[in-house]
Coordinates of C-alpha atoms in Angstrom, one line a residue:
Chain A
M925 CA 0.0 0.0 0.0
S926 CA 1.7 3.1 -1.2
G927 CA 0.0 6.5 -1.5
A928 CA 1.6 9.6 -2.7
P929 CA 4.3 11.0 -0.6
D930 CA 3.3 13.9 1.7
R931 CA 5.0 17.3 1.6
W932 CA 7.9 15.9 3.7
G933 CA 8.5 13.1 1.3
R934 CA 7.1 10.5 3.7
D935 CA 5.5 7.6 1.9
V936 CA 3.7 5.0 3.9
G937 CA 4.7 1.4 3.1
V938 CA 7.7 2.1 0.9
G939 CA 10.8 0.2 1.5
N940 CA 9.8 -1.1 4.9
A941 CA 9.6 -4.8 4.1
P942 CA 13.3 -5.6 4.6
F943 CA 13.5 -3.3 7.6
R944 CA 10.4 -4.9 9.1
A945 CA 12.1 -8.2 8.8
L946 CA 15.2 -6.8 10.6
Y947 CA 13.0 -5.3 13.3
R948 CA 11.0 -8.4 14.0
R949 CA 13.4 -11.3 13.4
W950 CA 16.9 -9.9 13.8
F951 CA 16.4 -7.4 16.6
R952 CA 13.1 -8.8 18.0
V953 CA 12.1 -5.3 19.3
E954 CA 9.9 -5.2 22.3
W955 CA 8.1 -2.2 23.7
E956 CA 7.0 -1.1 27.1
G957 CA 5.1 2.0 28.3
L958 CA 3.4 2.7 25.0
E959 CA 0.5 4.1 26.9
H960 CA 2.7 7.2 27.6
V961 CA 2.7 8.2 23.9
P962 CA 0.0 10.8 23.3
P963 CA -2.7 9.2 21.1
R964 CA -3.1 12.5 19.2
G965 CA -1.6 15.9 18.9
G966 CA 2.1 16.9 18.7
G967 CA 4.8 15.3 20.8
L968 CA 8.6 15.4 20.9
L969 CA 10.0 11.9 21.3
V970 CA 13.5 11.9 22.8
A971 CA 15.8 8.9 22.9
N972 CA 19.4 7.8 23.5
H973 CA 21.5 7.4 20.4
A974 CA 24.0 4.7 19.5
G975 CA 24.9 2.6 16.6
M976 CA 26.7 3.7 13.4
L977 CA 23.7 3.6 11.0
P978 CA 20.6 5.5 12.1
V979 CA 19.0 2.2 13.0
D980 CA 17.5 3.5 16.2
G981 CA 15.6 6.2 14.4
G982 CA 14.0 3.6 12.2
I983 CA 13.2 1.3 15.1
V984 CA 11.4 3.9 17.1
S985 CA 9.5 5.1 14.0
L986 CA 8.5 1.7 12.9
G987 CA 7.6 0.5 16.4
I988 CA 5.3 3.4 17.2
E989 CA 3.7 3.3 13.7
E990 CA 3.0 -0.5 14.0
E991 CA 1.9 -0.5 17.6
L992 CA 0.0 2.7 17.8
G993 CA -0.8 3.6 14.2
R994 CA 0.8 7.1 14.6
P995 CA 3.4 8.2 12.0
V996 CA 6.7 9.5 13.4
Y997 CA 9.0 12.0 11.8
S998 CA 12.7 11.9 12.7
L999 CA 14.9 14.9 12.6
A1000 CA 18.1 14.0 10.8
H1001 CA 21.3 15.9 10.1
H1002 CA 21.1 17.9 6.9
G1003 CA 24.4 16.3 5.7
F1004 CA 22.5 13.0 4.9
F1005 CA 20.2 14.9 2.5
R1006 CA 23.2 16.0 0.3
F1007 CA 23.7 12.5 -1.0
P1008 CA 21.7 11.1 -3.9
F1009 CA 19.2 8.4 -2.9
V1010 CA 20.0 8.7 0.8
G1011 CA 17.9 11.8 1.2
N1012 CA 15.0 10.3 -0.7
L1013 CA 15.1 7.1 1.3
L1014 CA 15.3 8.8 4.6
A1015 CA 12.4 11.1 3.7
R1016 CA 10.3 8.2 2.6
T1017 CA 10.5 6.7 6.1
G1018 CA 9.9 10.0 7.8
G1019 CA 13.3 11.5 7.9
V1020 CA 13.3 15.3 7.9
V1021 CA 16.1 17.9 7.8
G1022 CA 16.8 18.9 11.4
H1023 CA 15.9 22.5 11.1
P1024 CA 14.0 24.2 13.9
D1025 CA 11.4 25.5 11.5
N1026 CA 10.7 22.0 10.3
A1027 CA 10.3 20.7 13.8
H1028 CA 8.0 23.5 14.7
R1029 CA 5.8 23.0 11.7
L1030 CA 5.6 19.3 12.2
L1031 CA 4.6 19.7 15.9
T1032 CA 2.2 22.6 15.5
E1033 CA 0.7 22.5 12.0
D1034 CA 0.8 18.8 11.4
K1035 CA 0.5 17.9 15.1
S1036 CA 2.8 15.0 14.5
L1037 CA 5.2 13.0 16.7
V1038 CA 8.7 14.1 16.1
L1039 CA 11.8 12.1 17.1
V1040 CA 15.1 13.6 18.1
F1041 CA 18.4 12.3 19.5
P1042 CA 19.8 15.1 21.7
E1043 CA 23.2 13.4 21.9
G1044 CA 23.6 14.1 18.2
Q1045 CA 26.7 12.6 16.8
K1046 CA 28.3 12.3 20.2
G1047 CA 26.2 9.2 20.7
P1048 CA 27.5 6.9 18.0
V1049 CA 31.1 8.1 18.1
K1050 CA 31.6 7.9 21.9
P1051 CA 34.5 5.7 23.1
A1052 CA 34.0 2.1 24.2
R1053 CA 34.3 2.9 27.9
E1054 CA 31.2 5.1 27.6
R1055 CA 29.1 2.1 26.7
Y1056 CA 25.5 2.9 27.7
R1057 CA 26.4 6.2 29.3
L1058 CA 24.4 9.0 27.7
Q1059 CA 26.5 11.9 26.4
R1060 CA 25.6 15.5 27.1
F1061 CA 22.2 16.5 25.8
G1062 CA 23.4 19.7 24.1
R1063 CA 22.3 23.0 25.4
G1064 CA 18.6 22.1 25.7
G1065 CA 17.6 23.1 22.2
F1066 CA 15.2 20.2 22.1
V1067 CA 13.4 21.4 25.3
E1068 CA 13.0 24.8 23.7
T1069 CA 11.5 23.2 20.6
A1070 CA 8.9 21.4 22.6
M1071 CA 8.1 24.4 24.8
R1072 CA 7.8 26.7 21.9
A1073 CA 5.5 24.3 20.1
G1074 CA 3.5 23.7 23.3
V1075 CA 3.9 20.0 23.2
P1076 CA 5.1 17.4 25.8
I1077 CA 8.4 15.6 25.6
V1078 CA 8.2 11.8 25.7
P1079 CA 11.5 10.2 26.8
I1080 CA 12.3 6.8 25.4
A1081 CA 15.1 4.5 26.6
L1082 CA 16.6 2.2 24.0
M1083 CA 18.5 -0.8 25.1
G1084 CA 20.4 -3.0 22.7
T1085 CA 21.2 -0.5 20.0
E1086 CA 24.7 0.0 21.2
D1087 CA 25.4 -3.7 20.9
T1088 CA 24.3 -4.0 17.3
T1089 CA 27.5 -2.2 16.3
P1090 CA 29.7 -2.2 19.4
T1091 CA 32.7 0.1 19.5
V1092 CA 35.9 -1.7 20.3
T1093 CA 38.3 1.2 20.3
S1094 CA 38.8 4.6 18.6
L1095 CA 41.3 5.4 15.8
R1096 CA 42.7 8.8 15.4
I1097 CA 42.2 9.7 11.7
A1098 CA 42.9 13.2 10.4
G1099 CA 42.6 14.7 13.8
Q1100 CA 39.3 13.0 14.6
D1101 CA 38.4 10.1 16.8
V1102 CA 36.8 7.5 14.6
P1103 CA 35.2 4.6 16.4
L1104 CA 36.2 1.2 15.3
T1105 CA 33.4 -1.3 15.6
L1106 CA 33.5 -5.0 16.0
N1107 CA 31.5 -5.3 12.8
S1108 CA 34.2 -3.3 10.9
L1109 CA 36.9 -5.6 12.4
L1110 CA 35.1 -8.7 11.3
F1111 CA 33.6 -7.7 8.0
G1112 CA 35.8 -4.8 6.9
P1113 CA 35.1 -1.1 7.0
L1114 CA 32.8 -1.1 3.9
L1115 CA 30.4 -3.9 5.0
G1116 CA 30.8 -3.6 8.7
P1117 CA 28.4 -0.8 9.4
F1118 CA 25.7 -2.5 7.3
L1119 CA 25.9 -5.8 9.2
P1120 CA 24.6 -5.3 12.7
F1121 CA 24.7 -8.0 15.3
P1122 CA 21.4 -9.5 16.4
A1123 CA 21.2 -7.9 19.8
K1124 CA 17.7 -7.9 21.4
I1125 CA 16.3 -4.4 21.4
R1126 CA 14.0 -3.2 24.1
A1127 CA 12.3 0.2 24.1
R1128 CA 10.8 1.7 27.2
V1129 CA 8.6 4.8 27.0
L1130 CA 8.8 6.9 30.1
P1131 CA 6.0 9.3 31.4
P1132 CA 5.7 12.4 29.3
V1133 CA 7.1 15.8 30.5
H1134 CA 4.6 18.6 30.2
F1135 CA 5.8 22.2 30.5
D1136 CA 4.0 25.1 32.2
E1137 CA 5.6 27.8 30.2
P1138 CA 3.5 29.5 27.5
A1139 CA 4.0 28.3 24.0
G1140 CA 5.2 30.4 21.1
L1141 CA 7.7 32.6 22.9
A1142 CA 10.8 33.9 21.0
G1143 CA 13.1 32.6 23.8
Y1144 CA 13.1 30.7 27.0
P1145 CA 15.5 31.0 30.0
R1146 CA 18.6 29.1 29.2
A1147 CA 19.0 27.8 32.8
L1148 CA 15.5 26.4 32.7
L1149 CA 16.1 24.6 29.4
M1150 CA 19.3 23.0 30.7
D1151 CA 17.7 21.9 33.9
H1152 CA 14.9 20.1 32.0
A1153 CA 17.4 18.7 29.5
E1154 CA 19.5 17.3 32.3
S1155 CA 16.6 15.8 34.2
I1156 CA 15.3 14.1 31.0
R1157 CA 18.7 12.7 30.2
D1158 CA 18.9 11.5 33.8
S1159 CA 15.6 9.7 33.6
I1160 CA 16.5 7.9 30.4
Q1161 CA 19.9 6.9 31.9
R1162 CA 18.2 5.5 35.0
A1163 CA 15.7 3.5 32.9
L1164 CA 18.5 2.2 30.8
S1165 CA 20.5 1.1 33.8
R1166 CA 17.6 -0.8 35.2
M1167 CA 16.9 -2.5 31.8
L1168 CA 20.6 -3.5 31.6
Q1169 CA 20.5 -5.0 35.0
Q1170 CA 17.5 -7.1 34.1
R1171 CA 19.1 -8.2 30.8
E1172 CA 20.3 -11.8 30.8
S1173 CA 22.2 -11.9 27.6
V1174 CA 22.9 -9.4 24.8
I1175 CA 21.5 -11.6 22.1
R1176 CA 18.5 -13.0 24.0
G1177 CA 17.6 -10.0 26.0
Chain B
M272 CA -5.0 53.8 -5.8
H273 CA -5.8 56.1 -8.7
N274 CA -2.9 57.0 -11.0
V275 CA -0.5 54.1 -11.3
L276 CA 3.1 53.8 -12.6
V277 CA 4.3 50.4 -13.6
T278 CA 8.0 49.9 -14.2
G279 CA 9.4 46.9 -16.2
A280 CA 6.4 47.4 -18.4
A281 CA 8.0 45.8 -21.5
D282 CA 8.2 42.4 -19.8
P283 CA 5.3 39.9 -19.6
L284 CA 4.5 40.7 -16.0
G285 CA 4.6 44.5 -16.4
R286 CA 2.6 44.3 -19.6
R287 CA -0.1 42.1 -18.1
L288 CA -0.2 44.4 -15.0
V289 CA -0.8 47.5 -17.2
E290 CA -3.5 45.6 -19.2
H291 CA -5.3 44.5 -16.0
L292 CA -5.2 47.9 -14.4
R293 CA -6.5 49.7 -17.5
Q294 CA -9.6 47.5 -17.3
R295 CA -10.1 48.0 -13.6
E296 CA -12.7 50.3 -12.3
G297 CA -11.7 53.3 -10.3
I298 CA -8.3 53.6 -11.8
G299 CA -7.4 56.8 -13.5
R300 CA -4.1 56.9 -15.4
V301 CA -1.9 53.9 -15.9
V302 CA 1.5 54.5 -17.2
G303 CA 4.0 51.8 -18.1
V304 CA 7.7 52.8 -18.2
E305 CA 11.1 51.3 -18.9
P306 CA 14.4 53.0 -18.1
A307 CA 15.6 55.1 -21.1
T308 CA 18.7 52.9 -21.4
S309 CA 16.5 49.9 -22.0
S310 CA 16.8 48.1 -25.4
E311 CA 13.2 47.0 -25.2
W312 CA 10.7 49.1 -26.9
I313 CA 7.1 48.3 -26.9
E314 CA 4.3 50.5 -28.1
G315 CA 2.6 52.2 -25.3
V316 CA 5.6 52.0 -22.9
E317 CA 7.2 55.3 -22.1
L318 CA 10.9 55.6 -21.7
V319 CA 12.1 57.6 -18.7
A320 CA 15.6 58.4 -17.6
F321 CA 16.5 56.8 -14.2
D322 CA 19.2 59.4 -13.6
A323 CA 21.5 59.8 -10.6
D324 CA 19.8 63.1 -9.7
H325 CA 16.3 61.5 -10.3
R326 CA 15.0 64.8 -11.6
A327 CA 13.5 63.2 -14.7
L328 CA 11.7 60.6 -12.5
V329 CA 10.4 63.2 -10.1
E330 CA 9.0 65.3 -12.9
F331 CA 7.4 62.3 -14.5
L332 CA 5.7 61.3 -11.3
N333 CA 4.4 64.7 -10.7
D334 CA 3.3 65.4 -14.3
N335 CA 1.2 62.3 -14.2
E336 CA 0.1 62.8 -10.6
I337 CA 1.1 59.3 -9.7
D338 CA 0.0 58.0 -6.3
T339 CA 1.0 54.3 -6.7
V340 CA 4.1 52.8 -8.1
L341 CA 4.4 49.1 -9.0
H342 CA 8.1 48.3 -9.6
C343 CA 8.5 45.2 -11.7
G344 CA 11.9 46.1 -13.1
L345 CA 14.0 44.7 -10.3
A346 CA 13.9 40.9 -10.9
P347 CA 13.7 40.2 -14.6
D348 CA 13.1 36.5 -14.3
R349 CA 10.1 37.2 -12.1
S350 CA 8.8 39.9 -14.4
G351 CA 8.9 37.2 -17.1
R352 CA 12.1 37.9 -19.0
A353 CA 15.2 35.8 -18.7
G354 CA 17.8 37.5 -16.5
G355 CA 19.3 40.9 -17.2
P356 CA 22.2 42.9 -15.8
R357 CA 21.8 42.8 -12.0
E358 CA 23.8 45.9 -11.1
A359 CA 21.8 48.1 -13.4
R360 CA 18.5 47.0 -11.9
V361 CA 19.6 47.5 -8.3
I362 CA 20.7 51.0 -9.2
E363 CA 17.5 51.7 -11.1
T364 CA 15.6 50.6 -7.9
M365 CA 17.6 53.0 -5.8
R366 CA 17.0 55.9 -8.1
L367 CA 13.3 55.1 -8.3
G368 CA 13.2 55.0 -4.5
A369 CA 15.0 58.3 -4.2
A370 CA 12.5 59.9 -6.6
I371 CA 9.5 58.4 -4.8
A372 CA 10.7 59.6 -1.4
H373 CA 11.3 63.1 -2.8
P374 CA 9.4 65.7 -0.7
D375 CA 7.7 67.1 -3.8
V376 CA 6.3 63.7 -4.7
A377 CA 3.0 62.4 -3.4
V378 CA 3.2 58.7 -3.8
A379 CA 1.2 56.8 -1.2
A380 CA 2.0 53.2 -2.0
W381 CA 5.1 51.6 -3.5
V382 CA 5.0 47.9 -4.3
V383 CA 8.3 46.2 -5.3
A384 CA 8.3 42.9 -7.1
S385 CA 11.3 41.0 -5.8
S386 CA 12.1 37.3 -6.1
T387 CA 12.2 34.1 -4.0
A388 CA 15.7 33.8 -5.4
V389 CA 16.7 35.5 -2.1
Y390 CA 16.2 32.2 -0.3
P391 CA 18.9 29.5 -0.6
A392 CA 18.2 26.1 -2.1
S393 CA 20.3 23.9 0.2
S394 CA 20.1 20.8 2.3
Q395 CA 20.2 23.0 5.4
S396 CA 17.1 25.0 4.4
P397 CA 13.7 24.4 6.1
L398 CA 11.0 22.8 4.0
L399 CA 9.1 26.1 3.5
H400 CA 11.0 29.4 3.5
R401 CA 9.5 32.1 5.7
E402 CA 10.0 35.8 5.2
D403 CA 12.0 36.1 8.3
G404 CA 14.1 33.0 7.6
D405 CA 17.7 32.7 6.3
T406 CA 18.5 34.3 3.0
A407 CA 21.4 33.5 0.6
T408 CA 23.4 36.6 1.3
D409 CA 26.6 35.3 -0.2
E410 CA 25.1 34.2 -3.5
A411 CA 25.4 36.7 -6.3
V412 CA 21.8 37.0 -7.6
A413 CA 20.3 36.9 -4.1
G414 CA 22.9 39.3 -2.8
S415 CA 21.9 41.9 -5.4
L416 CA 18.2 41.5 -4.7
L417 CA 18.7 41.7 -1.0
E418 CA 20.8 44.9 -1.4
A419 CA 17.9 46.4 -3.4
E420 CA 15.4 45.2 -0.8
D421 CA 17.5 46.8 2.0
Y422 CA 17.4 50.1 0.1
V423 CA 13.7 49.9 -0.3
R424 CA 13.3 49.3 3.4
D425 CA 15.4 52.4 4.1
V426 CA 13.1 54.5 1.9
A427 CA 10.1 53.0 3.8
R428 CA 11.7 54.0 7.1
R429 CA 12.4 57.5 6.0
S430 CA 8.9 58.0 4.5
P431 CA 6.4 57.0 7.1
H432 CA 3.5 58.5 5.1
M433 CA 4.1 56.0 2.3
N434 CA 3.2 52.3 2.5
V435 CA 6.0 50.2 1.0
S436 CA 5.7 46.4 0.4
I437 CA 8.1 43.9 -1.1
L438 CA 6.6 40.9 -2.8
R439 CA 9.0 38.0 -3.3
L440 CA 7.5 36.3 -6.3
Q441 CA 8.0 32.6 -6.9
Q442 CA 9.0 31.1 -10.3
L443 CA 6.7 32.7 -12.8
V444 CA 4.7 30.8 -15.5
G445 CA 2.4 32.1 -18.1
P446 CA 2.3 33.1 -21.8
G447 CA 5.6 34.6 -23.0
V448 CA 7.2 34.1 -19.6
A449 CA 10.9 33.0 -19.8
G450 CA 11.9 32.4 -16.1
P451 CA 14.4 29.7 -15.2
L452 CA 12.0 27.0 -14.0
S453 CA 9.4 27.9 -16.6
A454 CA 12.0 27.6 -19.4
L455 CA 13.2 24.3 -18.0
L456 CA 9.7 22.8 -17.8
S457 CA 9.2 23.8 -21.4
Q458 CA 11.9 21.6 -22.8
P459 CA 10.7 18.6 -24.8
L460 CA 12.8 16.3 -22.7
L461 CA 12.9 17.0 -18.9
P462 CA 16.0 16.5 -16.8
A463 CA 15.6 14.2 -13.8
V464 CA 18.5 14.6 -11.4
V465 CA 19.5 11.1 -10.4
G466 CA 18.8 10.3 -6.7
Y467 CA 16.8 13.4 -5.9
D468 CA 13.1 14.4 -6.2
A469 CA 12.6 17.8 -4.7
L470 CA 9.6 20.1 -4.1
V471 CA 9.2 22.9 -6.6
Q472 CA 6.6 25.7 -6.6
L473 CA 5.2 27.9 -9.4
L474 CA 3.4 31.2 -9.6
A475 CA 0.8 31.8 -12.3
I476 CA 1.2 35.2 -13.9
E477 CA -2.4 36.0 -13.1
D478 CA -1.8 35.4 -9.4
A479 CA 1.3 37.6 -9.5
V480 CA -0.7 40.4 -11.1
A481 CA -3.5 39.9 -8.5
A482 CA -1.0 40.0 -5.6
L483 CA 0.7 43.2 -6.8
V484 CA -2.7 44.9 -7.3
F485 CA -3.8 43.6 -3.9
A486 CA -0.7 45.0 -2.2
A487 CA -1.3 48.4 -3.8
E488 CA -5.0 48.6 -3.1
I489 CA -4.8 47.8 0.6
E490 CA -1.5 49.7 0.9
L491 CA 0.3 46.7 2.3
A492 CA 3.6 47.2 4.2
G493 CA 6.3 44.7 4.7
V494 CA 7.8 41.7 3.0
Y495 CA 5.6 38.9 1.6
N496 CA 6.1 35.7 -0.2
V497 CA 3.9 35.1 -3.2
A498 CA 3.2 31.7 -4.9
S499 CA 0.2 29.8 -6.3
V500 CA -1.5 27.3 -4.1
G501 CA 0.5 24.2 -3.0
C502 CA 3.8 22.7 -4.2
L503 CA 4.7 19.6 -6.0
R504 CA 7.6 17.1 -6.5
W505 CA 9.6 17.4 -9.7
S506 CA 8.6 13.8 -10.6
E507 CA 4.9 14.8 -10.3
A508 CA 5.5 17.9 -12.5
R509 CA 7.1 15.7 -15.2
R510 CA 4.3 13.2 -15.0
A511 CA 1.6 15.9 -15.2
L512 CA 3.3 17.4 -18.3
G513 CA 3.4 14.0 -19.8
R514 CA 6.9 14.6 -21.2
P515 CA 9.7 12.0 -21.3
S516 CA 12.5 12.6 -18.9
L517 CA 16.2 11.9 -19.1
P518 CA 18.3 11.1 -16.0
V519 CA 21.1 13.6 -15.4
L520 CA 23.9 13.3 -13.0
P521 CA 23.9 15.7 -10.1
F522 CA 26.7 17.8 -11.4
E523 CA 26.6 21.2 -13.1
A524 CA 27.3 21.1 -16.9
G525 CA 29.7 24.1 -16.5
P526 CA 31.9 24.5 -19.5
L527 CA 30.0 21.7 -21.4
A528 CA 26.7 23.5 -21.2
P529 CA 26.7 25.1 -24.6
L530 CA 27.7 21.8 -26.2
A531 CA 25.0 20.0 -24.3
R532 CA 22.4 22.5 -25.4
R533 CA 23.5 22.3 -29.1
V534 CA 23.2 18.5 -29.0
G535 CA 19.9 18.6 -27.3
I536 CA 20.9 16.8 -24.1
P537 CA 18.9 18.1 -21.2
H538 CA 21.4 19.3 -18.7
V539 CA 20.4 21.2 -15.6
P540 CA 21.2 24.9 -16.2
D541 CA 23.6 26.3 -13.7
G542 CA 21.8 27.7 -10.7
L543 CA 18.9 25.2 -11.0
L544 CA 20.8 22.1 -9.9
D545 CA 20.5 22.9 -6.2
L546 CA 16.8 23.8 -6.7
L547 CA 16.2 20.4 -8.2
R548 CA 18.2 18.6 -5.5
F549 CA 16.9 20.3 -2.4
G550 CA 13.7 22.1 -3.4
H551 CA 12.6 25.7 -3.2
V552 CA 9.2 26.3 -1.7
V553 CA 8.0 29.4 0.2
D554 CA 5.5 29.8 2.9
T555 CA 2.7 32.1 1.8
A556 CA 0.8 32.2 5.1
K557 CA 1.8 35.8 5.8
L558 CA 0.1 37.1 2.6
A559 CA -2.8 34.8 3.2
S560 CA -3.5 36.3 6.6
A561 CA -3.3 39.7 5.1
G562 CA -6.3 38.6 3.0
F563 CA -4.9 37.4 -0.4
Q564 CA -5.8 34.1 -1.9
P565 CA -4.2 32.9 -5.1
A566 CA -6.7 31.7 -7.7
Y567 CA -4.4 29.0 -9.3
D568 CA -2.9 25.9 -7.9
Q569 CA 0.3 24.0 -9.2
D570 CA -1.7 21.9 -11.6
A571 CA -3.2 24.9 -13.2
C572 CA 0.3 26.4 -13.5
L573 CA 1.5 23.3 -15.3
G574 CA -1.5 23.5 -17.5
A575 CA -0.4 26.9 -18.6
L576 CA 3.0 25.4 -19.5
S577 CA 1.5 22.7 -21.6
R578 CA -0.5 25.1 -23.7
H579 CA 2.3 27.5 -24.6
P580 CA 5.6 25.5 -24.8
D581 CA 6.6 27.0 -28.1
E582 CA 6.1 30.5 -27.1
V583 CA 8.3 30.1 -24.1
L584 CA 10.9 28.1 -25.9
S585 CA 11.5 30.7 -28.6
R586 CA 11.9 33.4 -26.0
A587 CA 14.2 31.3 -23.8
S588 CA 16.6 30.6 -26.6
T589 CA 17.4 34.3 -27.2

């Protein structure tokens, strides 16, 4: 079933079959706390980020669409959209350039669910010793986005994504720390990122955070934004730690 | 609005505007002008010198008792003609502004037809460009337009009795129009940039005319985007026109462009590649909340292209 793409380029049912197989059989994704996702209206989904390919974005999108029937748009770095085919493919599954105006429009005009990863690139490229430790959540920009749009933030803790492409060590290449994954070691640098291990993935949705501040303001106090950002990061970290404690094995979950 | 001056009157938009105003009730005198240095001469269009001391312009405005000026001479591809010398048009705009702001002149409304070319087409752009969003300040064409717009804003500030509006017109389509996208869509074989399918947006010439008249009538002030209703993907546009497409690589033809054109290979003209990769759509909510509704949608705009491909082709090749 494929209709015409919407203005964002999202096309229901396109190219999902192979990813669905990955989702169900390889990663065997399980959800908890779905009742915390608003059944209608805008909402900013916030999750921890890991894994070399944007697999976690796809997993959250597909999971929520399948379980709740609500489409999810993911904010992605504009760099991806510079490449032929990549941009189109991302857009078809709900990927949107991470511009504040786009986020605002999706949340207020379309009243959609929008997914962001506040760790940004710091998530996937963190060193091995930081396994399952959330990196800094930026300067609270995502909190401002939610406040300005007058929508709640729905934190989601993702367990297992890190183990699909685990970082073994970091190589210093051209002044940058480039993570070396076990996948790249085993399958080579070209294939490695595209062959994730079959770690069991669990997604736990935490209670939404509603803001008292009025929507639509030009700016919000920086200290307030950072406080909220830190508290949301903390709640995801604690949920993640609990999930890891209950995990029996990486593959079985 | 009683006695109206239209600049850029030799181009499709200016001509259509003059025609429309002359048929409109309540309008007195309608004068179409081109700068005296212009090579275009069309019957009925007066030539006025846009001199540095703007004396000729001031006299002309007063002799004709002009109270409304519609300036379509700034952005040639939005007035319907394929691009012209940018510097000259910026200077003409400044001289026109100086004349209009002259204490002896009694113009109440000045509407400037600018272009959506001020907005960048890039992967970093938002889906819809808003009037207060980022502009492509370091790009040549956009830079010139923005310089002219800045000057227009200065005039507005110094003349609080006058209502000045800047309408950023989207890619124009219509009989005789030779704008960049219009010309591209009129080729018998349409380029399809491999790996991309961006959103494009057109503006029917009738909607452009209506918007300019609207701005003058209600004495609008500020900057407004203008486009016909909706937007569409390049692949949809190609399908709707029913023309075959040829895949092109996402590189500019550059030095090979003249050869490609001679051989008939559809290449993407320089400056349009990024538009076809990333899209170029503007948000028209601001003008809508001021009370303007375009009458045409994107399908109707494409319809206009299907009917007049030859006319546009012959003008585009000059």
